[in-house]
Amino acid sequence: MIDINRIPDEAFQVLKNLKTNGYESYFVGGAIRDLLLGRQPKDFDICTAATPDQVKEIFKKVIDTGLKFGTVTVLVMNRSIEVTTFRKSADFINGERRGVVGFGDSPEEDVKARDFTINSLLFDGDKVIDLVGGLADLSERKLRAIGVPVERFNEDALRMMRGIRHSCQLEFNIEDNTLQAICHCAGLIQKISQERVRDELVKILISELPSTGVRLLQETGMLKFLIPELDACSKFEQRNSYHNKDVFEHILAVLENTPNDLVLRLAALFHDIAKPCTLSIDDKGVGHFYNHNIVGQKMSQQIMRTLKFDNKTTQSVGILIREHMNKLQNPRLSTVKRLIQRTGVENIGRLIDLQIADEAGSAPPHNFEPFEALREKVRCIIDRGDPINIGDLAIGGQDLMTMGFSRGPEIGRVLKQLLKYVIDNPQFNTKEKLLEFAMMIKSEVDDRQEVPSTDQIEH
Ligand code: ATP
Ligand code: MG
C-alpha cells in the first residue's frame, strides 16, 4: 500500500486545500504507480474538478505551465505540484494533442483519457481508487493501454514510445493486445515532433533495460521511422571473425554493457551505425568497415541534429564515435595526453567505458587489460595536473605579444608548438622555460622573414 511518508507535506497541503474549497481532487499518475512499487516518485500530479482559474484563486503562487491542457503548477515552499483539471479524451487531432476542447466532468473521464492502466490510479489521500484495473496490472507487472489500444495510439502516437519507455524503466512486460497495436500503428510515430520523440528515446536509453527498449522499437517497426540508419543494422552480417553477432545485436550488447550515462549510451547506440554503408569484402571473403568511425561520427551528428539534441551532447557523442577504434596498446604518456586532448577530459573515461563495452560485445576471447592500463595512465596524468590544453600552459597569448609576436594566427601556432613541447616535457611548463622556448621560436621566425625564400624572389 501507499507509504504516505513518501508524499511531501507541500503536495498534501495542495490536495487538502483544493478539497476544502469544495473541489474533488486526487493524486494521480506516475507518483501513485511509483509509490505502490516502492519507488520514490519524481513529481506529484493532482487532478481536480477545479478549473485553472479556480486553482489560481486558491493558491498564491501559480504558474501557467500547460494552460492549453488545463495544467497549472502550484508552488509551495520551493516545491512545484502540477494541478490538472479533469481531462476529456477527445482533444486529439492527427495523433497530436491540440489542447483541451472542454474539461472532463469526473475522475472516471479523466482516468480514461490517460495512457496506461498503471498510470491511472487515483489516491485521495486515504485510499487508492482503481477505475481501470491498474492494481492488477501493477501486481502482474504488465503495461496495458486503457480502452482500445489502436484507438488510443491513433489519438496520440507518442504513447507507443511511452509504453516501451515505461516497460524498460519499470521492467514490465507489454500486454499482448497493446504490443500488437503498437506493431500495427508503428508508422504513426512519424507524426510526433522530434522533441517529444527525443525525450522518450533519452528515457529509454538511461533506463534499466536500454537494449530491451531499443530492441522493442525495432521489433515493433517503429525504429525504421525514427532512425532508419539504425534499423538498417538489423540482420546486417559482419563477415568477420572478430564479431559473432550482426551489427544490430552487437550494438545492443554494447549498449547493455555501458554504465548509465546518456552521452555514453548514445555513443554506444551510434558507434557502428556506419557499418552497413562502409562494408567492403576482401579476396578471402572477410568483411571490413574502413572509416566507419569517421562516417559514423557524421551520421550520428546528422541524426542527433534532426532529433534536436543540444550541441554539447551531439559533439561529445561524435568524439566518442570517432575515437572508439583507437585502441591504444601500451601507449606512451604523451600519446595518452594527445588522446585526452582530442576527447576532452570529460569524455576520456567515457571512451574507455565504450571501448570496454565494445570488446565485451564482440567475439571472445576478450582482453580488457589494455583498457584498464589506459585508465590508469589517464588517472595518473589527470591527478598530476599535467598540461593537456593550451589553457594549461604557464604562459598565454598576452605574454607572446609582449615578446613581439604579432596578434593573430601566429600566436595560436606558437602556443600549439609550446603545448607539443610541454606534453612531451611537463616539467618544463614554467613561465621561464616557455618564454625561453618562445624566444627560440621567435628568432627562427625572424630569420625566416629576413632571408626571403627563392619563391618570394621569383614572384
Ligand atoms: P515519470 O515518472 O517519467 O514522470 P509519468 O507516468 O508520471 O512518468 P508524465 O509524463 O509525468 O509520466 O505524465 C503524468 C501522467 O499523465 C501519466 O502517468 C499519465 O497518466 C498521463 N499522461 C502523460 N502523457 C500522456 C499521454 N501522451 N496520453 C495520455 N496520458 C498521458
Ligand atoms: Mg511524472
XYZ file of C-alpha atoms and ligand atoms in Angstrom:
491
model
C 0.000 0.000 0.000
C 0.932 3.647 -0.131
C 3.596 4.875 2.241
C 2.302 8.407 2.820
C 5.561 9.440 4.428
C 6.971 9.492 0.920
C 4.487 12.170 -0.117
C 5.861 15.623 0.668
C 3.783 17.801 3.035
C 3.524 20.538 0.416
C 1.830 18.160 -2.038
C -0.616 17.069 0.678
C -1.331 20.702 1.517
C -2.287 21.430 -2.098
C -4.607 18.399 -2.231
C -6.259 19.301 1.088
C -6.684 22.933 0.123
C -8.414 22.026 -3.128
C -10.728 19.652 -1.282
C -11.540 22.147 1.489
C -12.559 24.569 -1.249
C -15.077 22.011 -2.451
C -13.231 20.586 -5.474
C -12.973 16.819 -5.856
C -9.223 16.139 -6.201
C -6.770 13.218 -6.316
C -3.099 12.434 -6.639
C -2.772 10.637 -9.963
C -0.346 9.211 -12.496
C 3.257 8.168 -12.144
C 3.553 9.113 -8.472
C 0.885 6.665 -7.274
C 2.285 3.924 -9.522
C 5.789 4.516 -8.150
C 4.635 4.654 -4.519
C 2.840 1.322 -4.918
C 6.013 -0.144 -6.413
C 8.075 1.191 -3.528
C 9.909 3.632 -5.801
C 10.439 7.288 -4.930
C 8.275 9.385 -7.292
C 9.916 12.214 -9.239
C 6.916 14.511 -9.217
C 3.423 14.665 -7.743
C 0.498 15.392 -10.036
C -3.002 16.221 -8.920
C -6.180 16.007 -10.982
C -9.097 18.106 -9.851
C -12.569 19.342 -10.658
C -11.304 22.927 -10.280
C -10.552 24.825 -13.482
C -7.172 26.570 -13.829
C -8.795 29.891 -12.916
C -10.327 28.384 -9.798
C -6.940 26.902 -8.826
C -5.388 30.351 -9.232
C -7.961 31.811 -6.834
C -6.945 29.353 -4.108
C -3.144 29.489 -4.258
C -0.805 32.471 -4.137
C 1.900 31.202 -6.481
C 0.597 29.544 -9.626
C 2.395 29.317 -12.966
C 0.623 28.638 -16.263
C 2.503 25.576 -17.487
C 0.143 23.889 -19.873
C -2.943 26.039 -19.807
C -3.910 24.611 -23.194
C -4.300 21.231 -21.463
C -5.727 22.597 -18.236
C -2.469 22.315 -16.307
C -1.072 24.868 -13.870
C 1.847 24.484 -11.482
C 1.271 25.388 -7.853
C 4.397 26.448 -5.960
C 4.553 25.744 -2.240
C 7.828 26.290 -0.394
C 10.008 25.770 -3.493
C 8.172 22.592 -4.447
C 6.084 22.531 -7.591
C 2.944 20.443 -7.925
C 1.187 20.094 -11.262
C -2.541 20.507 -10.979
C -4.653 19.497 -13.975
C -8.386 19.896 -14.398
C -10.111 16.553 -15.085
C -9.350 15.727 -18.707
C -11.560 14.701 -21.541
C -10.212 12.280 -24.128
C -11.432 13.939 -27.322
C -8.717 16.545 -27.557
C -6.606 14.979 -30.293
C -6.179 15.766 -33.958
C -3.958 13.673 -36.254
C -2.294 11.959 -33.351
C -1.170 15.179 -31.639
C -2.911 16.653 -28.622
C -4.272 20.001 -29.705
C -5.463 21.331 -26.412
C -8.479 20.979 -24.249
C -11.794 21.310 -26.051
C -13.639 21.224 -22.766
C -12.748 19.805 -19.379
C -13.875 16.398 -18.181
C -16.578 16.213 -15.585
C -15.357 13.370 -13.430
C -12.350 11.359 -12.335
C -13.730 8.464 -14.442
C -13.480 10.579 -17.565
C -10.034 11.825 -16.585
C -8.672 8.357 -15.966
C -9.966 7.071 -19.309
C -8.097 9.855 -21.088
C -4.785 8.645 -19.629
C -2.414 6.246 -21.368
C -1.789 3.072 -19.342
C -3.732 1.401 -16.559
C -0.815 1.597 -14.134
C -0.612 5.375 -14.750
C -4.260 5.892 -13.928
C -4.536 5.076 -10.255
C -6.059 7.765 -8.049
C -5.194 8.440 -4.425
C -7.469 10.661 -2.374
C -5.005 10.961 0.494
C -6.534 7.978 2.220
C -7.244 5.180 -0.259
C -6.300 4.133 -3.786
C -9.098 4.239 -6.330
C -8.682 1.927 -9.305
C -11.148 2.521 -12.137
C -9.351 0.697 -14.974
C -7.690 -2.378 -13.462
C -4.366 -0.692 -12.764
C -3.745 -2.553 -9.493
C -3.992 -5.999 -11.094
C -1.642 -4.938 -13.906
C 0.754 -3.464 -11.381
C 0.931 -6.747 -9.493
C 1.367 -8.716 -12.744
C 3.951 -6.177 -13.908
C 2.028 -5.518 -17.120
C 1.755 -2.425 -19.228
C -1.725 -2.226 -20.715
C -3.222 0.625 -22.721
C -6.535 1.936 -21.413
C -9.504 1.321 -23.738
C -8.938 0.138 -27.313
C -5.167 0.354 -27.827
C -5.273 1.105 -31.577
C -7.661 3.992 -30.966
C -5.531 5.350 -28.157
C -2.359 5.253 -30.304
C -4.220 6.959 -33.121
C -5.118 9.745 -30.706
C -1.509 10.194 -29.612
C 1.195 8.066 -31.216
C 3.796 9.046 -28.616
C 2.001 6.699 -26.215
C 3.629 3.798 -28.086
C 7.085 5.071 -27.164
C 5.891 5.905 -23.652
C 4.754 2.303 -23.319
C 8.145 0.957 -24.345
C 9.849 3.531 -22.126
C 7.791 2.577 -19.044
C 8.324 -1.114 -19.743
C 12.089 -0.728 -19.648
C 12.111 1.740 -16.748
C 9.941 -0.493 -14.587
C 10.991 -3.838 -16.087
C 7.350 -4.609 -17.007
C 6.069 -6.634 -19.974
C 3.815 -5.016 -22.514
C 0.462 -6.818 -22.591
C -0.185 -8.716 -25.869
C -3.012 -6.598 -27.325
C -1.156 -3.414 -26.505
C 2.020 -4.746 -28.138
C 0.173 -5.886 -31.248
C -1.444 -2.466 -31.504
C 1.978 -0.807 -31.321
C 3.160 -3.003 -34.221
C 0.004 -2.115 -36.157
C 0.294 1.636 -35.515
C 4.119 1.941 -35.692
C 4.108 4.289 -38.696
C 2.048 6.865 -36.809
C 5.143 7.761 -34.816
C 6.202 9.923 -37.788
C 3.525 12.437 -36.827
C 5.144 13.171 -33.489
C 7.513 16.099 -33.036
C 11.231 15.293 -32.852
C 11.468 16.845 -29.376
C 8.852 14.522 -27.884
C 10.439 11.514 -29.593
C 13.874 12.559 -28.325
C 12.678 12.862 -24.726
C 11.281 9.324 -24.757
C 14.369 7.920 -26.519
C 16.545 9.517 -23.838
C 14.460 7.915 -21.079
C 14.723 4.515 -22.792
C 18.489 4.861 -23.094
C 19.033 5.804 -19.446
C 16.607 3.163 -18.173
C 17.473 -0.136 -16.517
C 16.973 -2.016 -19.800
C 18.182 0.177 -22.658
C 18.781 -2.667 -25.091
C 15.350 -4.181 -24.428
C 13.851 -0.789 -25.240
C 15.773 -0.341 -28.488
C 15.015 -3.941 -29.480
C 11.314 -3.291 -28.891
C 11.481 -0.144 -31.026
C 12.963 -2.289 -33.806
C 10.668 -5.289 -33.433
C 7.506 -3.211 -33.306
C 8.573 -1.476 -36.536
C 8.931 1.998 -35.058
C 12.716 2.219 -35.410
C 12.667 2.364 -39.205
C 10.633 5.553 -38.947
C 12.634 7.010 -36.069
C 16.246 6.206 -37.012
C 16.290 4.297 -40.338
C 20.106 4.111 -40.305
C 19.960 2.109 -37.079
C 17.178 -0.096 -38.374
C 19.412 -0.929 -41.368
C 21.906 -2.517 -38.942
C 19.388 -5.218 -38.056
C 20.432 -8.613 -39.519
C 23.446 -6.971 -41.180
C 26.133 -9.664 -41.027
C 29.695 -8.554 -40.312
C 31.541 -11.451 -42.087
C 34.471 -11.030 -39.733
C 35.748 -13.498 -37.121
C 36.149 -10.672 -34.619
C 32.339 -10.489 -34.478
C 29.851 -13.205 -33.603
C 26.733 -11.025 -33.908
C 25.094 -8.958 -36.631
C 25.627 -5.192 -36.348
C 22.350 -4.506 -34.521
C 22.835 -7.327 -31.998
C 26.372 -6.109 -31.388
C 25.101 -2.546 -30.825
C 22.541 -3.849 -28.313
C 25.194 -5.833 -26.474
C 27.439 -2.758 -26.260
C 24.505 -0.652 -25.068
C 23.757 -3.180 -22.362
C 27.394 -3.164 -21.242
C 27.737 0.600 -20.830
C 27.304 2.390 -17.490
C 24.199 4.573 -17.209
C 25.267 7.845 -18.768
C 23.342 9.455 -21.624
C 26.332 10.542 -23.743
C 27.887 7.119 -23.413
C 24.666 5.272 -24.234
C 24.054 7.466 -27.290
C 27.613 6.781 -28.408
C 27.033 3.046 -27.904
C 23.810 3.280 -29.924
C 25.505 5.002 -32.856
C 29.109 3.738 -32.667
C 28.764 1.239 -35.537
C 25.900 2.887 -37.391
C 28.070 3.386 -40.488
C 28.953 -0.288 -40.817
C 26.266 -1.128 -43.393
C 27.375 1.711 -45.663
C 31.142 1.144 -45.318
C 31.314 -2.649 -45.775
C 33.946 -3.932 -48.166
C 34.799 -7.592 -48.659
C 38.376 -8.705 -49.362
C 39.506 -11.615 -51.625
C 39.191 -14.023 -48.707
C 35.551 -13.043 -48.200
C 36.284 -11.177 -44.954
C 34.260 -8.032 -44.205
C 35.973 -4.720 -43.378
C 34.463 -1.385 -42.405
C 37.164 1.154 -43.171
C 36.498 4.609 -41.748
C 33.187 3.552 -40.207
C 34.127 5.610 -37.168
C 34.526 8.813 -39.201
C 31.433 8.215 -41.326
C 29.591 7.155 -38.152
C 30.515 10.405 -36.426
C 28.978 12.374 -39.318
C 25.867 10.211 -39.402
C 25.330 10.471 -35.653
C 25.644 14.267 -35.803
C 23.015 14.386 -38.515
C 20.635 12.089 -36.623
C 21.120 13.957 -33.361
C 20.574 17.320 -35.010
C 17.331 16.030 -36.506
C 16.285 14.837 -33.049
C 17.125 18.303 -31.701
C 19.789 17.213 -29.222
C 21.872 20.059 -27.802
C 25.270 20.805 -29.354
C 27.372 19.705 -26.394
C 25.802 16.239 -26.211
C 25.963 15.874 -30.007
C 29.614 16.866 -30.091
C 30.656 14.569 -27.242
C 28.860 11.611 -28.820
C 30.611 12.367 -32.136
C 34.038 12.463 -30.471
C 33.464 9.087 -28.789
C 32.357 7.512 -32.080
C 35.336 8.960 -33.953
C 37.816 7.662 -31.355
C 36.201 4.332 -30.488
C 38.519 2.322 -32.751
C 41.619 3.989 -31.360
C 42.543 1.162 -29.004
C 45.924 2.071 -27.584
C 48.271 -0.766 -26.630
C 50.822 0.216 -24.030
C 50.954 3.850 -25.199
C 53.494 6.487 -24.173
C 52.158 9.105 -21.766
C 52.394 11.791 -24.453
C 50.168 9.677 -26.748
C 47.593 9.354 -23.968
C 47.719 13.107 -23.413
C 47.042 13.719 -27.097
C 44.080 11.364 -26.878
C 42.746 13.276 -23.849
C 43.284 16.485 -25.784
C 41.100 15.160 -28.620
C 38.333 13.767 -26.402
C 38.378 16.435 -23.684
C 38.893 15.463 -20.030
C 35.127 14.925 -19.564
C 34.984 12.285 -22.314
C 38.116 10.220 -21.829
C 36.595 7.986 -19.128
C 33.540 7.526 -21.320
C 35.733 6.500 -24.253
C 37.400 3.789 -22.169
C 33.974 2.587 -20.953
C 32.775 2.452 -24.568
C 35.837 0.519 -25.687
C 35.409 -1.994 -22.862
C 31.719 -2.433 -23.723
C 32.653 -2.816 -27.404
C 35.202 -5.504 -26.570
C 32.730 -7.323 -24.303
C 30.110 -7.225 -27.089
C 32.474 -8.779 -29.656
C 33.525 -12.402 -30.092
C 35.716 -13.923 -27.355
C 38.488 -14.134 -26.277
C 38.278 -10.787 -24.505
C 41.243 -8.832 -23.305
C 40.361 -5.896 -21.076
C 43.884 -5.301 -19.785
C 44.910 -2.583 -22.272
C 41.811 -0.550 -21.365
C 42.440 -0.772 -17.648
C 46.099 0.133 -18.212
C 44.961 3.141 -20.246
C 42.548 4.168 -17.490
C 45.402 4.050 -15.002
C 47.617 6.241 -17.190
C 44.773 8.728 -17.665
C 44.203 8.853 -13.909
C 47.890 9.468 -13.312
C 48.034 12.290 -15.908
C 44.928 13.984 -14.533
C 45.935 13.578 -10.868
C 49.342 15.114 -11.579
C 47.658 18.003 -13.397
C 49.910 17.549 -16.450
C 49.230 20.179 -19.117
C 46.920 18.904 -21.839
C 45.331 22.001 -23.361
C 46.607 25.431 -24.384
C 44.827 26.862 -21.340
C 47.090 24.727 -19.101
C 50.278 26.430 -20.377
C 52.220 28.575 -17.904
C 52.183 31.445 -20.424
C 49.434 32.832 -22.653
C 48.883 34.883 -25.791
C 49.468 38.140 -23.930
C 52.979 37.085 -22.893
C 53.776 36.255 -26.514
C 52.530 39.625 -27.729
C 54.683 41.370 -25.139
C 57.629 39.469 -26.621
C 56.828 40.886 -30.040
C 54.784 38.137 -31.708
C 52.096 39.668 -33.861
C 48.441 39.339 -32.873
C 46.515 36.806 -34.947
C 47.066 33.240 -36.112
C 50.793 33.324 -35.354
C 50.077 33.377 -31.607
C 47.890 30.298 -31.944
C 50.588 28.467 -33.895
C 53.259 29.269 -31.301
C 51.017 28.231 -28.406
C 50.426 24.897 -30.162
C 54.173 24.413 -30.538
C 54.659 25.194 -26.849
C 51.948 22.723 -25.940
C 53.570 20.000 -28.018
C 56.776 20.720 -26.137
C 55.235 20.502 -22.655
C 53.128 17.445 -23.478
C 56.418 15.634 -24.011
C 58.149 17.523 -21.166
C 55.608 18.515 -18.493
C 58.423 19.553 -16.130
C 59.167 22.486 -18.476
C 55.732 24.052 -18.074
C 57.089 27.095 -16.269
C 56.901 30.708 -17.334
C 60.664 30.987 -17.510
C 61.190 27.864 -19.657
C 58.325 28.623 -22.004
C 59.453 32.219 -22.549
C 62.893 30.869 -23.363
C 61.439 28.364 -25.812
C 59.181 31.012 -27.338
C 62.242 33.238 -27.789
C 63.903 30.452 -29.794
C 60.829 30.117 -31.954
C 60.780 33.874 -32.438
C 64.335 34.087 -33.627
C 63.625 31.255 -36.117
C 60.596 33.160 -37.372
C 62.575 36.399 -37.643
C 65.388 34.639 -39.538
C 62.892 33.239 -41.991
C 61.430 36.668 -42.578
C 64.823 38.331 -43.103
C 66.000 35.910 -45.797
C 63.278 35.760 -48.441
C 62.667 32.329 -49.893
C 63.506 31.693 -53.547
C 59.771 31.545 -54.177
C 59.397 35.117 -52.984
C 62.322 36.306 -55.173
C 60.936 34.766 -58.335
C 57.406 36.113 -57.960
P 7.523 9.811 -14.960
O 7.828 9.001 -13.777
O 8.533 9.651 -16.046
O 7.203 11.252 -14.668
P 4.736 9.623 -15.523
O 3.862 8.428 -15.719
O 4.493 10.480 -14.321
O 6.213 9.122 -15.562
P 4.380 12.001 -17.030
O 4.874 12.314 -18.398
O 4.887 12.789 -15.879
O 4.619 10.459 -16.821
O 2.796 12.104 -17.098
C 1.985 12.087 -15.955
C 0.719 11.285 -16.204
O -0.034 11.898 -17.269
C 0.951 9.868 -16.670
O 1.140 8.993 -15.594
C -0.330 9.569 -17.442
O -1.377 9.253 -16.573
C -0.647 10.899 -18.086
N -0.072 11.049 -19.443
C 1.132 11.535 -19.780
N 1.299 11.556 -21.100
C 0.176 11.067 -21.640
C -0.274 10.839 -22.973
N 0.515 11.099 -24.003
N -1.510 10.340 -23.133
C -2.314 10.081 -22.078
N -1.945 10.261 -20.810
C -0.730 10.755 -20.571
Mg 5.536 12.274 -13.881
